[in-house]
Short mmCIF file of C-alpha atoms and ligand atoms in Angstrom, two decimals:
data_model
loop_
_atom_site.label_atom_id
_atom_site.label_comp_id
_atom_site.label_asym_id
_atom_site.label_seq_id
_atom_site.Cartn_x
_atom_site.Cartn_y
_atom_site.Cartn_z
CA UNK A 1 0.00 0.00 0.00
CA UNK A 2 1.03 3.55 -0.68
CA UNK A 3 2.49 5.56 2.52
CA UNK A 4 0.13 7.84 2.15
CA UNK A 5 -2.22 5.30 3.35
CA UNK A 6 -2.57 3.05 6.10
CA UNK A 7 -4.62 0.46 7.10
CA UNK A 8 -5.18 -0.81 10.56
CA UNK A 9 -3.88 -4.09 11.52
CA UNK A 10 -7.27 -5.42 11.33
CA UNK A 11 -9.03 -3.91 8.58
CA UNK A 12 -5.39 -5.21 6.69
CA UNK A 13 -6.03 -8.68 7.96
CA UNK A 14 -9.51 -9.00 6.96
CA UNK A 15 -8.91 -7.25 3.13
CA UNK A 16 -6.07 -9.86 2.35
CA UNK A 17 -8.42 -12.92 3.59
CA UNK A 18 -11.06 -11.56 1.63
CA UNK A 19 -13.47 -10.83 4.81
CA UNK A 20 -16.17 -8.05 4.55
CA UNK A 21 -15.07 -4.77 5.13
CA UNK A 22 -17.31 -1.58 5.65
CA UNK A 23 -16.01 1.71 5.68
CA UNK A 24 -17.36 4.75 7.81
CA UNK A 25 -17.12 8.33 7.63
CA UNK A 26 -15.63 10.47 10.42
CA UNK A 27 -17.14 13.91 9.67
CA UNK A 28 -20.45 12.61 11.59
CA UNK A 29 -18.20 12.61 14.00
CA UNK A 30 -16.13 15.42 13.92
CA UNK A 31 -18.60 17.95 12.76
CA UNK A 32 -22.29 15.60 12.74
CA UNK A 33 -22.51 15.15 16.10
CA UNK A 34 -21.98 16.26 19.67
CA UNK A 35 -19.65 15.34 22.07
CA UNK A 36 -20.22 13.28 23.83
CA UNK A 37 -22.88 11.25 21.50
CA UNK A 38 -20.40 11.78 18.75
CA UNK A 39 -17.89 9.06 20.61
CA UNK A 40 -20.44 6.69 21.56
CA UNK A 41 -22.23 6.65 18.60
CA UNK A 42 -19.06 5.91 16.29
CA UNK A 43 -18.43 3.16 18.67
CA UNK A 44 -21.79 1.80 18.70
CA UNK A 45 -21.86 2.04 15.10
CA UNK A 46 -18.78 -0.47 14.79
CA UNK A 47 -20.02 -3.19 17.79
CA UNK A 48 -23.32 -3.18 15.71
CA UNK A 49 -20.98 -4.12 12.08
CA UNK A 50 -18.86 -6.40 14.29
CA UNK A 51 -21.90 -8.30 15.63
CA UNK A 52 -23.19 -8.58 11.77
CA UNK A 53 -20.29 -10.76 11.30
CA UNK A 54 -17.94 -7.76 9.41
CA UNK A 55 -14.92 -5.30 9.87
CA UNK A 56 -15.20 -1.83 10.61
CA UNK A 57 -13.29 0.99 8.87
CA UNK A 58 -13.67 4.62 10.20
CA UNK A 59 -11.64 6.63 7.90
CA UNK A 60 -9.57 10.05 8.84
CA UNK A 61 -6.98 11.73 8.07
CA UNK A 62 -4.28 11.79 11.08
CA UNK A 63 -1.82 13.75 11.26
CA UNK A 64 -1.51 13.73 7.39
CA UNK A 65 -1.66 10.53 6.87
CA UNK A 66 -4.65 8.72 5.62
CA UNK A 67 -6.16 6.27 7.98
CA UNK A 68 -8.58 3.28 7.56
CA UNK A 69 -9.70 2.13 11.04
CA UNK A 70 -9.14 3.64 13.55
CA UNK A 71 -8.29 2.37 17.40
CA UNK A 72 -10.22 3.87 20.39
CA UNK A 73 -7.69 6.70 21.19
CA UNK A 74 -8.15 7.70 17.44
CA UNK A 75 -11.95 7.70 17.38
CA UNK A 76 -11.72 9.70 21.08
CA UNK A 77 -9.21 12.48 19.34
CA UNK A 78 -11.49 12.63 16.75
CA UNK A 79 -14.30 13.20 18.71
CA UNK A 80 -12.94 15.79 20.75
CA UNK A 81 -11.25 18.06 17.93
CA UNK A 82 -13.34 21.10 17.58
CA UNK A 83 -9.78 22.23 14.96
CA UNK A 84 -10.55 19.34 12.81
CA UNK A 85 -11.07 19.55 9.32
CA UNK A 86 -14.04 18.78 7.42
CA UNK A 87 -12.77 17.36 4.10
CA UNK A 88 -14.22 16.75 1.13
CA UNK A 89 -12.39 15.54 -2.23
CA UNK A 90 -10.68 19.13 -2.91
CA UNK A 91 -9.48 19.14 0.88
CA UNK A 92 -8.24 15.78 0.78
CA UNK A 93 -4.63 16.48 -0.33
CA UNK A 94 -3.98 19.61 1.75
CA UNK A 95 -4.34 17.90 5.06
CA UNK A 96 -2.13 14.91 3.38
CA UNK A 97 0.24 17.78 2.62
CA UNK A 98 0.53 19.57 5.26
CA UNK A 99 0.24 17.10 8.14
CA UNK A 100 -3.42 17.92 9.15
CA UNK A 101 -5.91 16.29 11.34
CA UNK A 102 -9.28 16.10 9.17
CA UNK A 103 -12.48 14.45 9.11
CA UNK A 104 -13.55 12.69 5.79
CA UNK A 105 -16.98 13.57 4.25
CA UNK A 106 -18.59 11.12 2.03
CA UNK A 107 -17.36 12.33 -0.70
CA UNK A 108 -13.40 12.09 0.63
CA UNK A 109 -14.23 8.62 2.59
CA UNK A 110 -15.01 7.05 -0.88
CA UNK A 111 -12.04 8.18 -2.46
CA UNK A 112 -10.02 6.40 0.47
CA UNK A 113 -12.37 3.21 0.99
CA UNK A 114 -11.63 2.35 -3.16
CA UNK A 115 -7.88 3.20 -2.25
CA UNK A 116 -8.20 0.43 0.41
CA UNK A 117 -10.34 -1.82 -1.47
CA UNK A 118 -13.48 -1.47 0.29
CA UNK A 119 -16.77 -1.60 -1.20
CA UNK A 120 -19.23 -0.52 0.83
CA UNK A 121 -19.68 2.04 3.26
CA UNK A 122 -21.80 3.17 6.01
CA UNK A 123 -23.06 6.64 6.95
CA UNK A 124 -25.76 8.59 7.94
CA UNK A 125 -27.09 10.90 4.99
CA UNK A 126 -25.59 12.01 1.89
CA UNK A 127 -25.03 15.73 1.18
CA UNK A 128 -27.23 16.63 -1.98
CA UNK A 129 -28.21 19.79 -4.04
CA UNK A 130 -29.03 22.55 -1.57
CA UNK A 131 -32.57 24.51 -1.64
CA UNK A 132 -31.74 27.19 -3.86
CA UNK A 133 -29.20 24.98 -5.24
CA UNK A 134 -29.97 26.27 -9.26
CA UNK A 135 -28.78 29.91 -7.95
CA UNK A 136 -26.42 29.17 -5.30
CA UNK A 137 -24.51 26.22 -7.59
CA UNK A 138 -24.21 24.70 -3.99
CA UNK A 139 -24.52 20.75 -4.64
CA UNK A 140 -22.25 18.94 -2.53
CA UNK A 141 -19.37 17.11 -4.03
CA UNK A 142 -20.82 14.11 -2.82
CA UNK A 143 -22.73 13.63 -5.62
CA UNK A 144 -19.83 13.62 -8.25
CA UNK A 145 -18.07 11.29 -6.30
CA UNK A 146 -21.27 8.72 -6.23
CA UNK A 147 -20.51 9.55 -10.30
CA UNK A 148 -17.00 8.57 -10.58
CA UNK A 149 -16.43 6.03 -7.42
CA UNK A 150 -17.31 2.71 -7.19
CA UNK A 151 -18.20 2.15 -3.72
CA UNK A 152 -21.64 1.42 -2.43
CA UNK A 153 -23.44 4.19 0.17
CA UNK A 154 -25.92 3.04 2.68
CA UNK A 155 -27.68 6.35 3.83
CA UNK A 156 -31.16 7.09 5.57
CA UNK A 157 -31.57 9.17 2.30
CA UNK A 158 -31.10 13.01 2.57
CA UNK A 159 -32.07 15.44 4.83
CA UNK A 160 -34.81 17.72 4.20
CA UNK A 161 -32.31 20.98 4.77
CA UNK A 162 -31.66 20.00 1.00
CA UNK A 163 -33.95 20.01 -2.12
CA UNK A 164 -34.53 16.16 -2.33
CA UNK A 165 -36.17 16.42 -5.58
CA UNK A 166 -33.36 18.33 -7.69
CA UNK A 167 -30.45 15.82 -5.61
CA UNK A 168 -32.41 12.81 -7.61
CA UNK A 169 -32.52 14.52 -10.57
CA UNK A 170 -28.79 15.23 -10.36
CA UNK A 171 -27.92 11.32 -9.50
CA UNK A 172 -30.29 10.40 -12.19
CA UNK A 173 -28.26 12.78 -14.86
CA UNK A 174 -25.16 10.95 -13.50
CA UNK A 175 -26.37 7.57 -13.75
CA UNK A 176 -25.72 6.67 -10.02
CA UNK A 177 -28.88 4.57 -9.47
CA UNK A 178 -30.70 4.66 -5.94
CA UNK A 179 -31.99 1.68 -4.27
CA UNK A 180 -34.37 1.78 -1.54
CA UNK A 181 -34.75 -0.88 1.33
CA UNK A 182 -38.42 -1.67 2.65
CA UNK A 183 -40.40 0.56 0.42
CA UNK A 184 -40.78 2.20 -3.06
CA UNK A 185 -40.14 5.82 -2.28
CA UNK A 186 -36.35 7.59 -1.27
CA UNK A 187 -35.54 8.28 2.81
CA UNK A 188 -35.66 11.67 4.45
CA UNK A 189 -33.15 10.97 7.09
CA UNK A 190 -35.34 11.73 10.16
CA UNK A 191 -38.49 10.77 8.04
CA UNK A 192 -38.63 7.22 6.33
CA UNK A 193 -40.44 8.98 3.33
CA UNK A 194 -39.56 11.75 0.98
CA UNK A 195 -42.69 11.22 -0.95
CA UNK A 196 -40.25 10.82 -4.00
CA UNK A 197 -39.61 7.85 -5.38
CA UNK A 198 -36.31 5.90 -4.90
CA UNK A 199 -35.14 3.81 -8.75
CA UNK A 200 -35.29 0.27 -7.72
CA UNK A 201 -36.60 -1.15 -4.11
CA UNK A 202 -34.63 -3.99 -2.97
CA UNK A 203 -34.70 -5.23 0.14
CA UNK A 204 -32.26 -7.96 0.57
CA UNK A 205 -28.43 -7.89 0.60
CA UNK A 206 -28.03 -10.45 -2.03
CA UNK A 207 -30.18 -8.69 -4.64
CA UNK A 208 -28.10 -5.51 -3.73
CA UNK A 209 -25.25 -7.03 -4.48
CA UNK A 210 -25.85 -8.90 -7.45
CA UNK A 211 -27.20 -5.13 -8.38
CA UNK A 212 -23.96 -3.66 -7.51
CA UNK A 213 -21.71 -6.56 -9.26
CA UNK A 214 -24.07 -6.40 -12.48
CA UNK A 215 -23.04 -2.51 -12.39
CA UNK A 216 -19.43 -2.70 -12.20
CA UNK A 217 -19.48 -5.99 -14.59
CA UNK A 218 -20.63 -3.30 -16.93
CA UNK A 219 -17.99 -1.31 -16.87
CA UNK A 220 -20.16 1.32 -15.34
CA UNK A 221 -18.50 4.01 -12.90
CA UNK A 222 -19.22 4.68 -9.98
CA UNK A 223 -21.31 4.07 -7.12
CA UNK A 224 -24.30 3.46 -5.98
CA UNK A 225 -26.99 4.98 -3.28
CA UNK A 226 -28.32 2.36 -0.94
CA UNK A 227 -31.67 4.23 0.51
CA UNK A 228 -32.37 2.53 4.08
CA UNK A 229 -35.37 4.49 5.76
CA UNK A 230 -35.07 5.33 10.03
CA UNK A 231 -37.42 3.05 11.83
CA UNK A 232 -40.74 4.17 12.01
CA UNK A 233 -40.46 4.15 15.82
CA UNK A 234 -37.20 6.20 15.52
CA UNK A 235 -38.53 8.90 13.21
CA UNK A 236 -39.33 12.61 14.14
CA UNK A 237 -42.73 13.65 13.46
CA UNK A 238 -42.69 15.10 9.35
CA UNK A 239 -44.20 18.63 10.24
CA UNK A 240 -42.17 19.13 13.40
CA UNK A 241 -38.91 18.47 11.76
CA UNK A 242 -40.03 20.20 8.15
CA UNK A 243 -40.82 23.33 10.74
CA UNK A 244 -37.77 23.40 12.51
CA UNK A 245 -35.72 22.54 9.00
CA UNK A 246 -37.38 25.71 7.51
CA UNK A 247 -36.25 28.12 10.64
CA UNK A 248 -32.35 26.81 10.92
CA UNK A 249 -32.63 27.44 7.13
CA UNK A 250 -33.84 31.21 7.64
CA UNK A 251 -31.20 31.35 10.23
CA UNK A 252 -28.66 30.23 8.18
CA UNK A 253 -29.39 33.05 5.67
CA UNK A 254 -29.64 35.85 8.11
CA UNK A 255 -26.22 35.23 9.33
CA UNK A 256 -24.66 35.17 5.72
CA UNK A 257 -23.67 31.28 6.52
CA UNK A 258 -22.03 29.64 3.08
CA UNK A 259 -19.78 27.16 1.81
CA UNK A 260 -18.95 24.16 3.60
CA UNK A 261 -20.45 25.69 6.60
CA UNK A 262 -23.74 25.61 5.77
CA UNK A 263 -24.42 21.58 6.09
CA UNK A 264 -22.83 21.56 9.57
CA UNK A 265 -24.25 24.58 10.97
CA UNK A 266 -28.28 23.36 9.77
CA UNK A 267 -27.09 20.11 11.35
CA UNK A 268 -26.26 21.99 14.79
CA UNK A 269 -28.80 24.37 14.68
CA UNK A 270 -31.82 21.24 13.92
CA UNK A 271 -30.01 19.58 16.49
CA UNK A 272 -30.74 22.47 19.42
CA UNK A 273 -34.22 23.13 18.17
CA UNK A 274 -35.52 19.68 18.53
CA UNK A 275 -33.99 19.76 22.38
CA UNK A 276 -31.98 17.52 20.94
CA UNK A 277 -34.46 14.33 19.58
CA UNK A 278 -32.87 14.99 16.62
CA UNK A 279 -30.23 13.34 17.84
CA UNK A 280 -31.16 10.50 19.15
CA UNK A 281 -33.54 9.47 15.90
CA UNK A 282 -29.75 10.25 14.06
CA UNK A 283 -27.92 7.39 16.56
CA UNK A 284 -30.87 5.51 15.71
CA UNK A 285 -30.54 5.65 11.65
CA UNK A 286 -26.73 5.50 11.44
CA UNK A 287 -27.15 2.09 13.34
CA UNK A 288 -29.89 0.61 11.66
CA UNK A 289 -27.45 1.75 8.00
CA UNK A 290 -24.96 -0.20 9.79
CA UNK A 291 -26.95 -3.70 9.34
CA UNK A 292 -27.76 -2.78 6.38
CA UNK A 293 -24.24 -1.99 5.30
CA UNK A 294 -22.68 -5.30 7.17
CA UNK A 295 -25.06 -7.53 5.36
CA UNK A 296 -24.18 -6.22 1.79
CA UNK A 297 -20.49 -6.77 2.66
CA UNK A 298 -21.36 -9.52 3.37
CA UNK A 299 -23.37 -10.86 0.32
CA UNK A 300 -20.85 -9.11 -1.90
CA UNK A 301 -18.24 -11.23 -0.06
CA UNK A 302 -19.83 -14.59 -0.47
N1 PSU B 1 -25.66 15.02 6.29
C1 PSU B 1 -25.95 14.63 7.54
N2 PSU B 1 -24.94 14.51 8.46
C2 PSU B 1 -23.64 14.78 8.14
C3 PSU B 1 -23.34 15.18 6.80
C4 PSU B 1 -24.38 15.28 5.90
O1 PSU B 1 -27.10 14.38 7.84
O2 PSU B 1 -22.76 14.68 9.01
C5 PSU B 1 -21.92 15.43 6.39
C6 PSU B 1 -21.40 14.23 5.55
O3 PSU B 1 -20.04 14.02 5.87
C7 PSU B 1 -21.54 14.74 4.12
C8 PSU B 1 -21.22 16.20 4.30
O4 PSU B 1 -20.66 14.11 3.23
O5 PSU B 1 -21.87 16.56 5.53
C9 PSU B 1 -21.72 17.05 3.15
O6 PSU B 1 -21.24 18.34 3.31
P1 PSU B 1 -21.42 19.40 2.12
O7 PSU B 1 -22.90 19.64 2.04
O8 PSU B 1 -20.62 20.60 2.56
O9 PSU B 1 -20.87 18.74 0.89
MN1 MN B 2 -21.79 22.89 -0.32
#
């Protein structure tokens, strides 16, 4: 492997005996989530892909280097960097370069799970084209990387901060299909339904992968968007959260918020106005991707 990379001892282990790997993102941590929720929920997130019978890989950048799993000290430094940097696919080589400590979006933690091999990887919702997004331009670069890289995303969908309808529209333009889990129509992140429909529902692993091997067979690139909804049980109530999602929005504006601050700061902001069930129904999703995710490394394995 290159020495700009390294993988733990483990995840090394289990990519040379051909064991399922699943690769998670660190911003969630970093800049997604409180501490100290932030900590316990990236742990929690890897017992629950242990227990499904595969390796975890949280991805970072440490120091500079490039790091797939990470050990407890790691994941704690992590979670307790308010100086960490969010990265994204233009970021990526300045904190290689200059020795930073950074937090991988999706967008950067695909670009380093296909540089370890990995396939699939877990997180909690994809960025997408922002309300307003045919003004602003402001479509995260998560969506070009689902265009060019081929690893498989399990998300709860999208969160309604975004304009759900015009991020489909986009993935459809760039031929990254979307699969849904459980029903026909694409998740909302704290709501199981967008009221938009997802490409092709499949619920089992095995169908996902032979979906995801037919692709690359193909010679198609890219990835692909695995659509897993929250629990119904879990899930915020639509008009609350579609209230409070329309105020941090309004807030955002007011205070002249842009770039790669805006996702973060609606993320904190949804987070204080829900007294902080937003959170909890967020655990609750990036665990119940985390099956999900397991499972398909799984079948993709076998
Ligand atoms: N959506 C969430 N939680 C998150 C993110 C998005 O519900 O933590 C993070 C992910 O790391 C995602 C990034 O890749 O925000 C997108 O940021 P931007 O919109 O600046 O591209
Ligand atoms: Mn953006």
């Amino acid at each position: 492997m290159n020495e700009l990379i390294q993988l733990s001892p483990e995840v090394a282990a289990a990519r040379e005996q051909g064991r399922p790997v699943v690769a998670l993102e660190s911003t969630i941590i970093a800049h997604g989530m409180p501490w100290p929720q932030n900590l316990d929920t990236a742990r929690q997130v890897e017992d629950v892909i242990r227990r499904e019978g595969a390796v975890p890989a949280t991805i970072a950048v440490i120091d500079g280097r490039i790091r797939v799993g990470l050990d407890d000290a790691e994941l704690q430094r992590l979670a307790q960097a308010p100086d960490a940097m969010k990265l994204s696919r233009r970021d990526l080589p300045y904190a290689v370069a200059t020795g930073r400590l950074g937090a991988t979006t999706v967008a950067a933690t695909m670009i380093c799970a296909q540089l370890a091999g990995i396939e699939v990887f877990v997180t909690g919702g994809i960025g997408g084209v922002h309300r307003g997004g045919a003004e602003s331009f402001d479509i995260s670069a998560d969506l070009q990387e689902l265009a060019r890289t081929p690893v498989a995303v399990v998300c709860a969908g999208a969160k309604s901060i975004l304009d759900l309808g015009l991020t489909l529209e986009y993935l459809e333009t760039h031929g990254v299909p979307v699969l849904s889990i459980g029903q026909d129509n694409f998740a909302a992140f704290f709501t199981p339904d967008s009221g938009l429909k997802a490409d092709f529902r499949m619920d089992g692993a095995q169908e996902q992968a032979r979906f995801i091997r037919a692709k690359w067979a193909l010679g198609l690139v890219g990835g692909v968007v695995i659509s897993n909804p929250v629990p119904a049980a879990e899930a915020m109530p639509r008009e609350e959260i579609d209230a409070i999602t329309a105020r941090a929005l309004a807030e955002a504006q007011a205070q002249g918020i842009a770039g790669k601050a805006i996702t973060p700061f609606l993320l904190g902001r949804i987070k204080a106005l829900t007294g902080g069930r937003s959170l909890a129904t967020n655990i609750a999703l990036v665990k119940n991707n985390a099956i999900a995710g397991a499972r398909l490394a799984r079948a993709l394995q076998g």
